[in-house]
DNA sequence: ATGAAAGCGCTAACAG
DNA sequence: CTGTTAGCGCTTTCAT
């Protein structure tokens, strides 16, 4: 092996290995792919050449000729939200277990970057896309559909792909009903900008249904960007604190996710509203933080790992043609985890 | 356009576009890449054909012929740790801003899966690898080096690639000194299994240095897997609680990261040790959770976004040959954020 | 200003 | 059992 010292050593190719081992490239290919029908002697020679040269198959070339990749695109709402971070981790693990590599893109809840992300994924010819959040943007949909890329919606929803999710509406009911049963009469729904997709709508619907059943109402929707001290209440800007102090105050809030719930709890602490005495809070997701003794957030728990596992199972079934036909919809159980952030109103 | 209804519509190629527009594929390529020297008329025709067909260049093919990818491998310790999640998010953002796509792999702090992850990244011919955690495993190193793939270590370290990091040793000193100055004499160092790499060692070194300067000692190392109630103390298994209650108790702990610190605080709450009266705790990272009023963790803050930004700048400089020569080392400031988890001992 | 042709590294028939 | 050959979709000279 003669090489100039400063030579930029390029990756050895299958041809290098072939000539090094004195065989043809197909034989090398057969060895690499572990096909039968290669004599033990040559197999050994090829193996030796492979590690001597440090050969590593070029996945790009392989996938180009095979016309399919083993890459899964994963669209994540916001990695800084522990729920998504945990989901991302689970999804990666289950994907790897089935031989897929995950390519993430973070959308920050913005349908603009969601579209750009999906675009990139498609250019990379991902075998499928796992949405952990979906804005509902129709352009994203068109781009995805049009290219016949299997899509699965995990813990979020759309009607044009397989869905693996908790029953968000039921979750909304559970959380709200818990509050109703504790004796609350004025219960608001809280969302933060990052999540206002299909899931959010379903949770909101569940909240309203629960209210209606209890003959309470009208529903009250708070849109808040923490840590601001004002928020959009049923569309009009108001100081957040007023809601909980004036006459006929809101005594309980059902938040569309734990991050929002914890932010609200933080706000309450700051303005000396006692949780749960002055204000009961229910979240959604059951992120690890919610279980800390000091946080003690009552919340609707999603079985994260199960969702991820089913999601990957579903999309790999689609990709590998074990699953055909119209979109499927699998709902897994939610359950309410009662902690210290909820109690009877004063 | 005649197509059977059930036809599996395959991705249109550059050739489809070419024939649709009545030009050669080189011309299409020139238009796609925005090269000059294409008449306005043809450019328009090609553009029209492109969106009519929904053509999307195949990145794999492009990168195969160009012999370089625009993909960055990102090795993450544990996405469930908010520090890594935030870093991953920042890294992805800055990478995208420079035209790179991020491909993550989660190692769970295990050098086995780290190696497997790097292997996958190399097979995908990533242009460079960003380590957000590195076990120090020499096989990983060899694989990476041998393939001349630029590597940058962000908030972790190794001597064979560019490093962008906080001064971990200084951080260890700062945290420990804060405790010393509060009057503590028995201060332990706490680590959890996920992070026992170069950074951990440097923080441990800083801790010992601070102890030595204060003529305190000997250093005491706790290795704990939350939420167990026992831990390895200087290598021997002991009930964790004993450390803080017996004679000559440990009154303060410097944890190698916030997740460990918060887990310890949780443990203390559970066994009725008051933080900070009975036990002061300092963390490392300043994850968002640490700043919640209810957590109030004193910690050594890392400027996450700056680290990510510099890291991406560095590796893109390497990849694009603006930076040559031996590994560089850039340290950014750490600072101590004092909160409620530290106070004078009883 | 446009086209023709030669690969990039690999797989997958098909021959020998 | 092993080798030959024809592409996968694209970029990139080099002609025209």
XYZ file of C-alpha atoms (C1' of nucleotides) in Angstrom:
724
model
C 0.000 0.000 0.000
C 1.765 3.059 -1.212
C 0.208 6.282 -0.134
C 1.465 9.781 0.125
C 1.492 10.827 3.728
C -0.718 13.827 3.304
C -3.081 12.020 0.963
C -6.706 12.619 1.593
C -7.706 9.045 2.052
C -11.046 8.554 0.399
C -13.511 5.958 1.428
C -12.651 2.595 -0.029
C -15.317 1.322 -2.390
C -16.602 -2.093 -3.078
C -14.222 -2.200 -6.024
C -11.218 -1.592 -3.806
C -12.275 -4.473 -1.654
C -12.853 -6.660 -4.696
C -9.429 -6.119 -6.172
C -7.805 -6.396 -2.774
C -9.417 -9.770 -2.271
C -9.013 -10.789 -5.873
C -12.700 -11.286 -6.569
C -15.432 -9.424 -8.393
C -17.495 -6.733 -6.788
C -20.641 -8.857 -6.873
C -18.965 -11.389 -4.687
C -18.053 -8.706 -2.236
C -21.615 -7.453 -2.354
C -22.875 -10.961 -1.664
C -20.604 -11.287 1.307
C -21.577 -7.919 2.691
C -25.257 -8.702 2.400
C -24.728 -12.116 3.906
C -26.204 -13.996 0.981
C -25.631 -17.738 0.826
C -23.722 -19.273 -2.032
C -20.278 -17.951 -1.308
C -17.577 -20.436 -0.449
C -16.116 -20.202 2.988
C -12.674 -19.529 1.650
C -13.646 -16.505 -0.434
C -15.928 -15.245 2.282
C -12.981 -15.168 4.621
C -10.732 -13.487 2.091
C -13.335 -10.829 1.441
C -13.949 -10.289 5.142
C -10.235 -9.830 5.668
C -9.999 -7.305 2.865
C -12.984 -5.463 4.315
C -11.542 -4.833 7.691
C -8.074 -4.302 6.399
C -9.353 -1.477 4.250
C -11.936 -0.316 6.747
C -14.583 -0.628 4.088
C -18.018 0.601 4.956
C -20.830 0.260 2.426
C -22.140 3.515 1.055
C -25.752 3.604 2.114
C -26.538 6.354 -0.355
C -25.466 4.268 -3.309
C -27.283 1.259 -1.993
C -30.479 3.129 -1.470
C -30.252 4.822 -4.811
C -30.233 1.543 -6.644
C -32.722 -0.134 -4.355
C -35.110 2.733 -4.771
C -35.952 2.804 -1.124
C -34.326 4.128 1.984
C -34.365 2.915 5.522
C -34.822 6.406 6.813
C -37.838 7.583 8.723
C -38.619 11.259 8.905
C -39.825 12.367 12.299
C -41.627 15.670 12.616
C -41.372 16.928 16.164
C -43.279 19.863 17.557
C -40.774 21.185 20.012
C -37.861 19.214 21.381
C -37.665 21.580 24.313
C -40.999 20.212 25.460
C -40.188 17.122 27.504
C -43.133 15.277 26.078
C -41.727 15.539 22.582
C -38.219 14.846 23.756
C -39.325 11.618 25.379
C -41.372 10.662 22.363
C -38.475 11.400 20.056
C -36.248 9.184 22.105
C -38.734 6.319 22.113
C -39.410 6.667 18.441
C -35.722 6.577 17.652
C -35.264 3.468 19.744
C -38.129 1.560 18.196
C -37.171 2.661 14.717
C -33.616 1.469 15.235
C -34.940 -1.832 16.521
C -36.646 -2.346 13.180
C -33.673 -1.276 11.133
C -34.730 2.278 10.449
C -32.755 5.419 11.018
C -34.570 8.472 12.262
C -34.184 11.893 10.797
C -35.766 14.531 12.983
C -37.030 17.920 12.216
C -38.223 20.364 14.785
C -41.059 22.603 13.689
C -41.495 24.860 16.685
C -45.196 24.528 16.065
C -44.832 26.664 12.967
C -46.459 25.328 9.837
C -43.922 27.184 7.767
C -40.971 25.225 9.092
C -43.111 22.131 9.166
C -43.503 22.374 5.438
C -39.819 23.083 4.941
C -38.941 20.127 7.117
C -41.213 17.762 5.253
C -39.752 19.069 2.025
C -36.256 18.166 3.188
C -37.407 14.758 4.325
C -38.977 14.077 0.954
C -35.865 15.163 -0.866
C -34.022 12.598 1.173
C -36.568 10.051 0.037
C -37.465 8.940 3.515
C -39.403 5.710 3.552
C -42.088 7.226 5.734
C -42.909 10.137 7.961
C -43.851 9.996 11.602
C -45.674 13.088 12.753
C -45.437 13.697 16.464
C -47.177 16.969 15.839
C -49.093 18.199 12.868
C -50.296 21.682 12.261
C -53.037 20.587 9.938
C -51.480 22.545 7.120
C -52.922 21.417 3.829
C -49.804 22.091 1.829
C -47.819 19.748 4.018
C -50.515 17.232 3.426
C -50.500 17.610 -0.314
C -46.752 17.332 -0.549
C -46.773 14.227 1.531
C -49.741 12.513 -0.056
C -48.736 13.289 -3.538
C -45.515 11.430 -3.066
C -47.193 8.423 -1.657
C -45.023 8.470 1.384
C -46.619 6.565 4.230
C -47.394 8.827 7.141
C -48.362 7.986 10.665
C -49.658 10.454 13.201
C -48.600 9.651 16.695
C -50.306 11.524 19.455
C -51.701 13.919 16.918
C -54.150 13.564 14.145
C -55.166 13.919 10.554
C -57.583 12.009 8.438
C -55.216 11.145 5.642
C -52.794 8.810 7.391
C -52.703 6.154 10.033
C -53.257 7.461 13.518
C -51.914 6.101 16.764
C -53.023 8.268 19.557
C -54.764 8.510 22.830
C -58.378 9.481 22.711
C -57.764 13.177 23.140
C -61.388 14.021 23.502
C -61.822 11.450 26.228
C -58.711 12.846 27.878
C -60.245 16.293 27.778
C -63.388 14.944 29.385
C -61.517 13.040 32.072
C -59.481 16.032 33.116
C -62.434 18.373 33.105
C -64.737 15.938 34.861
C -62.171 15.472 37.584
C -62.401 19.188 38.199
C -66.183 19.203 38.055
C -66.359 16.408 40.574
C -64.085 18.312 42.893
C -66.767 20.975 42.929
C -65.509 23.557 40.473
C -68.038 25.557 38.497
C -65.889 27.961 36.517
C -63.323 25.933 34.656
C -61.206 27.383 31.882
C -59.274 25.729 29.090
C -55.683 26.856 28.602
C -53.500 26.469 25.566
C -50.149 27.852 24.591
C -49.283 28.701 21.000
C -47.086 25.654 20.342
C -49.936 23.218 20.272
C -53.030 24.233 18.456
C -53.503 21.315 16.165
C -55.932 18.476 15.831
C -55.084 17.119 19.273
C -55.683 20.455 20.828
C -59.038 20.706 19.134
C -60.056 17.263 20.349
C -59.052 18.068 23.907
C -60.957 21.293 23.695
C -63.991 19.399 22.446
C -63.728 16.968 25.355
C -63.529 19.859 27.756
C -66.650 21.429 26.332
C -68.526 18.164 26.356
C -67.710 17.601 30.020
C -68.842 21.087 30.848
C -72.068 20.589 28.994
C -72.810 17.287 30.685
C -72.399 18.999 34.017
C -74.615 21.852 32.889
C -71.781 24.249 33.388
C -70.758 26.779 30.903
C -69.982 28.630 28.882
C -66.563 27.281 27.912
C -63.727 29.708 28.376
C -60.598 29.575 26.319
C -57.300 31.106 27.393
C -54.469 31.477 24.900
C -51.333 32.377 26.732
C -47.661 32.801 25.896
C -45.798 32.290 29.141
C -44.468 34.081 31.002
C -46.579 37.064 29.943
C -48.981 38.385 32.540
C -51.779 38.891 30.092
C -53.482 36.470 27.745
C -56.143 36.136 25.119
C -59.365 35.163 26.840
C -62.016 34.066 24.373
C -60.142 36.172 21.896
C -59.753 39.337 23.943
C -56.574 40.453 25.639
C -56.840 40.571 29.429
C -54.567 40.493 32.443
C -54.298 36.859 33.362
C -54.634 37.419 37.075
C -58.038 39.073 36.750
C -59.546 35.800 35.694
C -58.816 34.213 39.010
C -59.626 37.057 41.356
C -62.594 39.127 40.203
C -66.203 38.205 40.773
C -67.225 34.731 39.609
C -63.580 33.762 39.321
C -62.167 30.848 37.432
C -61.176 28.344 40.110
C -59.788 25.632 37.906
C -57.950 25.292 34.629
C -57.597 22.389 32.296
C -54.409 22.904 30.295
C -53.852 21.330 26.913
C -50.459 20.081 27.996
C -48.175 19.817 30.992
C -45.780 22.509 29.899
C -48.639 24.982 29.838
C -49.973 23.676 33.131
C -46.619 24.018 34.852
C -46.135 27.484 33.444
C -49.486 28.436 34.887
C -48.576 26.964 38.226
C -45.402 29.014 38.130
C -47.465 32.089 37.375
C -49.815 31.324 40.249
C -46.872 30.930 42.628
C -45.538 34.264 41.469
C -48.746 36.156 42.096
C -49.493 34.383 45.353
C -52.379 32.336 44.170
C -52.287 29.112 46.051
C -52.473 25.903 44.047
C -54.771 24.104 44.592
C -56.624 26.204 47.167
C -57.156 29.215 44.937
C -56.639 27.471 41.675
C -56.746 23.852 40.612
C -54.758 22.820 37.565
C -54.912 19.740 35.380
C -52.358 19.083 32.665
C -52.018 16.640 29.806
C -49.144 14.240 28.956
C -47.694 13.335 32.330
C -44.158 14.413 31.582
C -41.587 13.217 34.125
C -41.416 16.651 35.702
C -45.105 16.538 36.554
C -44.402 13.688 38.934
C -41.820 15.529 40.999
C -43.061 15.988 44.535
C -42.602 19.714 44.273
C -44.651 19.989 41.128
C -47.279 17.365 41.845
C -49.338 18.087 38.786
C -52.613 16.284 38.241
C -52.592 15.294 34.622
C -53.942 13.076 31.890
C -51.226 10.536 31.189
C -50.278 9.383 27.731
C -48.487 6.033 27.462
C -45.547 7.462 25.565
C -43.559 4.375 24.884
C -46.571 2.407 23.797
C -47.576 5.171 21.413
C -44.107 5.250 19.915
C -43.947 1.514 19.606
C -47.322 1.228 17.916
C -46.535 4.166 15.675
C -43.356 2.588 14.415
C -45.049 -0.767 14.039
C -47.755 0.841 11.966
C -45.520 2.767 9.653
C -43.174 -0.110 9.121
C -46.160 -2.280 8.265
C -47.193 0.304 5.697
C -43.747 0.634 4.251
C -43.219 -3.059 4.027
C -46.683 -3.639 2.617
C -47.988 -5.744 5.413
C -50.640 -3.122 5.886
C -52.719 -1.908 2.956
C -55.923 -0.070 2.424
C -57.422 3.009 4.008
C -55.919 4.800 7.013
C -56.240 2.961 10.298
C -56.883 4.539 13.621
C -55.689 3.057 16.853
C -56.517 4.660 20.156
C -54.756 3.692 23.339
C -55.891 4.370 26.863
C -55.472 7.591 28.699
C -55.759 7.739 32.416
C -55.960 10.482 34.926
C -53.155 10.780 37.415
C -54.361 12.738 40.404
C -51.738 14.671 42.309
C -51.625 17.735 44.472
C -52.527 20.441 41.988
C -56.235 19.781 42.232
C -58.646 20.056 45.147
C -62.047 21.435 45.968
C -62.455 25.175 45.477
C -62.450 27.373 48.549
C -51.095 12.134 -18.950
C -52.426 8.633 -19.066
C -52.124 6.732 -15.870
C -53.821 3.734 -14.487
C -55.795 4.721 -11.449
C -54.145 2.344 -9.080
C -50.699 3.002 -10.482
C -48.011 3.404 -7.963
C -46.867 6.827 -9.011
C -43.101 6.935 -8.696
C -41.113 10.040 -8.115
C -40.573 11.934 -11.323
C -36.908 12.144 -12.250
C -34.909 14.823 -13.902
C -35.429 12.970 -17.147
C -39.185 13.169 -16.831
C -38.898 16.887 -16.381
C -36.523 17.150 -19.318
C -38.780 15.368 -21.748
C -41.819 17.193 -20.415
C -40.136 20.509 -21.072
C -38.510 19.361 -24.287
C -34.943 19.989 -23.163
C -32.029 17.869 -22.042
C -31.521 16.822 -18.479
C -28.424 18.986 -18.132
C -30.526 22.014 -18.798
C -32.980 20.985 -16.137
C -30.095 20.461 -13.765
C -28.802 23.927 -14.544
C -32.171 25.446 -13.848
C -32.615 23.544 -10.604
C -29.234 24.630 -9.359
C -29.861 28.189 -10.447
C -26.842 28.404 -12.710
C -26.631 31.288 -15.161
C -26.539 30.676 -18.879
C -30.042 29.451 -19.385
C -32.346 31.557 -21.499
C -35.341 33.004 -19.759
C -37.728 31.208 -22.023
C -36.360 27.729 -21.335
C -35.985 28.509 -17.665
C -39.673 29.247 -17.497
C -40.606 26.146 -19.419
C -38.494 24.001 -17.135
C -39.917 25.615 -14.033
C -43.415 24.939 -15.277
C -42.628 21.307 -15.960
C -41.129 21.024 -12.490
C -44.164 22.054 -10.579
C -46.554 20.393 -12.920
C -44.836 17.095 -12.237
C -44.095 17.850 -8.623
C -40.463 17.112 -9.265
C -38.186 17.091 -6.264
C -34.466 16.476 -6.748
C -33.207 13.234 -5.286
C -30.688 14.285 -2.688
C -29.220 10.807 -2.528
C -28.311 10.814 -6.183
C -26.960 14.318 -5.968
C -24.796 13.538 -3.025
C -23.581 10.323 -4.535
C -22.161 12.069 -7.524
C -20.943 15.078 -5.586
C -19.170 12.852 -3.135
C -20.305 14.854 -0.192
C -23.443 15.131 1.831
C -25.000 18.006 3.646
C -25.844 15.835 6.580
C -24.494 16.320 10.041
C -24.497 13.468 12.492
C -25.419 14.498 16.000
C -24.587 12.183 18.859
C -26.819 12.930 21.819
C -26.383 11.493 25.280
C -29.972 11.271 26.351
C -32.838 13.150 24.791
C -34.877 12.662 27.932
C -32.427 14.946 29.699
C -33.686 18.471 29.048
C -30.161 19.741 28.628
C -29.606 17.474 25.656
C -33.051 18.106 24.305
C -32.440 21.847 24.294
C -29.007 21.416 22.784
C -30.388 19.113 20.115
C -32.961 21.694 19.220
C -30.416 24.496 18.998
C -28.011 22.395 17.013
C -30.696 21.474 14.549
C -31.659 25.101 14.122
C -28.157 26.351 13.538
C -27.349 23.463 11.250
C -30.403 24.172 9.150
C -29.431 27.824 8.984
C -26.192 26.791 7.315
C -27.815 24.359 4.945
C -27.141 21.173 6.862
C -29.594 18.531 7.876
C -29.183 16.921 11.258
C -29.339 13.206 11.839
C -29.542 12.392 15.524
C -28.603 9.344 17.418
C -29.309 8.828 21.046
C -26.715 6.821 22.918
C -28.254 6.539 26.378
C -24.745 7.093 27.662
C -23.815 3.635 26.496
C -20.626 3.396 24.484
C -21.991 0.341 22.732
C -24.846 2.204 21.116
C -22.594 5.193 20.652
C -20.385 3.107 18.430
C -23.359 1.671 16.585
C -24.739 5.151 16.081
C -21.493 6.515 14.724
C -21.266 3.515 12.464
C -24.668 4.317 11.004
C -23.745 7.951 10.577
C -20.585 7.018 8.722
C -22.455 4.660 6.456
C -24.662 7.573 5.577
C -21.523 9.512 4.754
C -22.342 12.404 7.016
C -20.207 15.449 6.362
C -19.305 15.743 10.012
C -20.237 14.597 13.472
C -21.289 16.756 16.367
C -20.836 15.046 19.694
C -23.040 16.438 22.424
C -21.769 13.629 24.605
C -18.834 11.366 24.183
C -18.060 8.307 26.217
C -14.367 8.461 25.472
C -14.564 5.113 23.774
C -11.475 4.572 21.676
C -13.185 2.462 19.076
C -15.613 5.246 18.330
C -12.631 7.483 17.976
C -10.789 5.194 15.610
C -13.794 4.727 13.397
C -14.343 8.422 13.202
C -10.756 9.490 12.734
C -9.967 6.834 10.247
C -12.609 8.153 7.963
C -11.425 11.668 8.191
C -14.816 12.892 9.199
C -14.627 16.223 10.969
C -15.821 15.976 14.532
C -16.674 18.673 17.012
C -17.297 18.118 20.679
C -19.852 20.459 22.106
C -20.132 20.591 25.835
C -18.030 17.493 26.073
C -14.478 16.724 25.239
C -11.840 14.715 23.497
C -8.397 15.607 22.310
C -8.826 14.507 18.751
C -11.397 16.967 17.489
C -12.412 20.566 17.871
C -13.939 21.366 21.208
C -16.528 23.989 22.022
C -17.372 23.797 25.624
C -17.633 25.561 28.896
C -14.678 25.249 31.175
C -16.019 22.277 33.076
C -13.278 22.323 35.618
C -13.906 25.958 36.382
C -17.585 25.156 36.629
C -16.795 22.430 39.140
C -14.749 24.902 41.141
C -17.417 27.582 41.036
C -20.136 25.292 42.251
C -18.028 23.794 44.989
C -16.605 27.104 46.116
C -20.098 28.507 46.407
C -20.807 25.725 48.868
C -17.544 26.245 50.737
C -18.249 29.924 51.098
C -21.653 29.162 52.508
C -19.837 27.358 55.282
C -20.046 23.717 54.276
C -17.227 21.393 55.271
C -18.394 18.010 54.057
C -19.288 18.358 50.419
C -19.870 15.372 48.171
C -19.801 15.020 44.416
C -22.746 13.276 42.804
C -22.958 11.687 39.412
C -25.496 9.483 37.735
C -24.514 6.786 35.263
C -25.557 8.652 32.136
C -22.757 11.137 32.277
C -19.367 9.822 33.172
C -17.335 11.147 30.343
C -14.653 13.738 29.869
C -16.920 16.549 31.089
C -17.754 14.633 34.190
C -14.086 14.066 34.892
C -13.287 17.752 34.477
C -16.108 18.760 36.807
C -14.910 16.236 39.323
C -11.405 17.657 39.028
C -12.730 21.172 39.613
C -14.602 19.940 42.660
C -11.471 18.369 44.126
C -9.395 21.447 43.385
C -11.872 23.669 45.181
C -11.891 21.327 48.155
C -8.133 21.307 48.282
C -7.856 25.074 48.102
C -10.195 25.298 51.049
C -8.189 22.671 52.914
C -11.218 20.460 53.021
C -11.217 16.890 52.085
C -11.126 14.159 51.266
C -13.298 14.259 48.156
C -16.319 12.016 48.259
C -17.880 10.560 45.188
C -21.453 9.325 45.014
C -22.601 7.279 42.036
C -26.322 6.988 42.145
C -29.052 5.626 39.905
C -32.227 7.439 40.904
C -34.575 6.678 42.425
C -32.719 3.941 44.308
C -32.267 4.550 48.015
C -28.704 3.321 48.056
C -25.690 4.397 46.077
C -22.035 3.729 45.462
C -20.064 5.954 47.785
C -16.390 6.003 46.923
C -17.005 2.660 45.357
C -18.908 0.998 48.184
C -22.648 0.438 48.278
C -24.397 2.356 51.053
C -27.855 3.618 51.927
C -27.956 7.096 50.526
C -29.683 8.591 53.527
C -26.898 7.571 55.917
C -24.567 10.012 54.264
C -26.635 12.966 55.323
C -27.630 11.904 58.813
C -24.843 10.007 60.615
C -21.943 11.638 62.398
C -19.942 14.112 60.341
C -22.729 14.232 57.768
C -22.478 15.483 54.241
C -24.276 18.822 54.289
C -23.877 19.736 50.656
C -23.699 18.041 47.289
C -22.331 19.228 43.999
C -24.075 17.270 41.260
C -22.555 16.758 37.854
C -25.772 17.845 36.200
C -29.193 19.253 36.925
C -31.072 16.048 36.357
C -29.016 14.380 39.061
C -29.395 17.395 41.323
C -33.143 17.479 40.954
C -33.392 13.750 41.528
C -31.456 14.223 44.731
C -33.702 17.041 45.797
C -36.637 14.770 45.167
C -35.018 12.112 47.293
C -34.399 14.609 50.070
C -38.032 15.699 49.982
C -39.093 12.094 50.210
C -37.024 11.336 53.291
C -37.791 14.625 54.968
C -34.416 16.193 54.606
C -34.949 19.858 54.166
C -33.249 21.553 51.238
C -31.311 23.724 51.872
C -31.398 23.569 55.664
C -30.270 19.962 55.971
C -28.759 19.655 52.568
C -27.553 22.172 50.025
C -27.499 21.156 46.385
C -25.761 22.642 43.366
C -26.406 21.397 39.865
C -24.838 21.907 36.468
C -26.438 23.036 33.160
C -29.249 25.310 34.247
C -32.018 23.470 32.477
C -35.299 25.386 32.287
C -36.804 23.296 35.050
C -34.104 24.421 37.468
C -35.470 27.937 37.281
C -39.008 27.044 38.320
C -39.831 28.678 41.613
C -40.697 25.343 43.147
C -37.392 23.802 42.169
C -35.126 26.792 42.638
C -31.936 24.917 41.979
C -28.616 26.677 42.349
C -26.606 25.630 39.352
C -23.717 26.291 37.024
C -25.235 27.646 33.845
C -24.077 26.668 30.387
C -24.933 29.052 27.537
C -26.629 26.413 25.483
C -27.455 28.329 22.370
C -24.036 29.895 22.158
C -22.429 26.493 22.479
C -24.579 25.092 19.718
C -23.950 28.044 17.483
C -20.201 27.940 17.905
C -20.185 24.189 17.510
C -21.974 24.341 14.195
C -19.808 27.238 13.058
C -16.717 25.234 13.870
C -17.715 22.059 12.140
C -18.976 23.817 9.072
C -15.657 25.664 8.894
C -13.885 22.322 9.023
C -16.099 20.747 6.429
C -15.840 23.652 4.078
C -12.112 23.936 4.613
C -12.091 27.382 6.084
C -10.511 25.861 9.154
C -7.449 23.657 8.858
C -4.757 22.312 11.100
C -4.833 20.802 14.556
C -7.932 20.644 16.752
C -9.035 23.942 18.208
C -10.458 24.440 21.629
C -12.900 27.172 22.459
C -14.161 27.682 25.970
C -17.132 29.847 26.735
C -18.093 31.290 30.085
C -19.909 29.484 32.802
C -21.580 31.334 35.578
C -23.144 30.364 38.812
C -26.847 30.962 39.222
C -27.664 31.051 42.916
C -31.173 29.993 43.872
C -32.881 28.512 46.876
C -31.265 25.100 47.026
C -28.158 26.357 48.775
C -27.677 28.011 52.163
C -25.449 27.812 55.200
C -25.462 24.470 56.993
C -27.368 24.154 60.239
C -27.362 28.456 -24.806
C -28.028 23.533 -24.969
C -26.924 18.564 -25.405
C -24.213 14.110 -25.067
C -21.717 11.196 -22.345
C -19.169 9.582 -18.449
C -19.390 8.231 -14.169
C -20.574 8.363 -8.415
C -20.950 3.184 -5.508
C -23.899 -0.008 -5.361
C -27.490 -4.039 -6.391
C -29.668 -7.408 -9.158
C -30.447 -10.048 -12.925
C -28.161 -13.187 -15.760
C -24.256 -15.866 -17.629
C -20.617 -18.839 -17.167
C -19.923 -20.611 -6.884
C -18.240 -16.346 -9.292
C -18.079 -12.709 -12.896
C -20.370 -9.469 -16.292
C -23.479 -6.067 -17.155
C -26.950 -2.696 -16.839
C -28.752 0.730 -14.565
C -30.556 3.937 -9.931
C -30.844 9.861 -10.571
C -27.917 13.067 -10.636
C -23.676 16.421 -11.708
C -20.082 17.725 -14.615
C -16.943 18.141 -18.168
C -16.764 18.790 -22.993
C -18.809 19.376 -27.566
C -21.830 21.609 -30.416
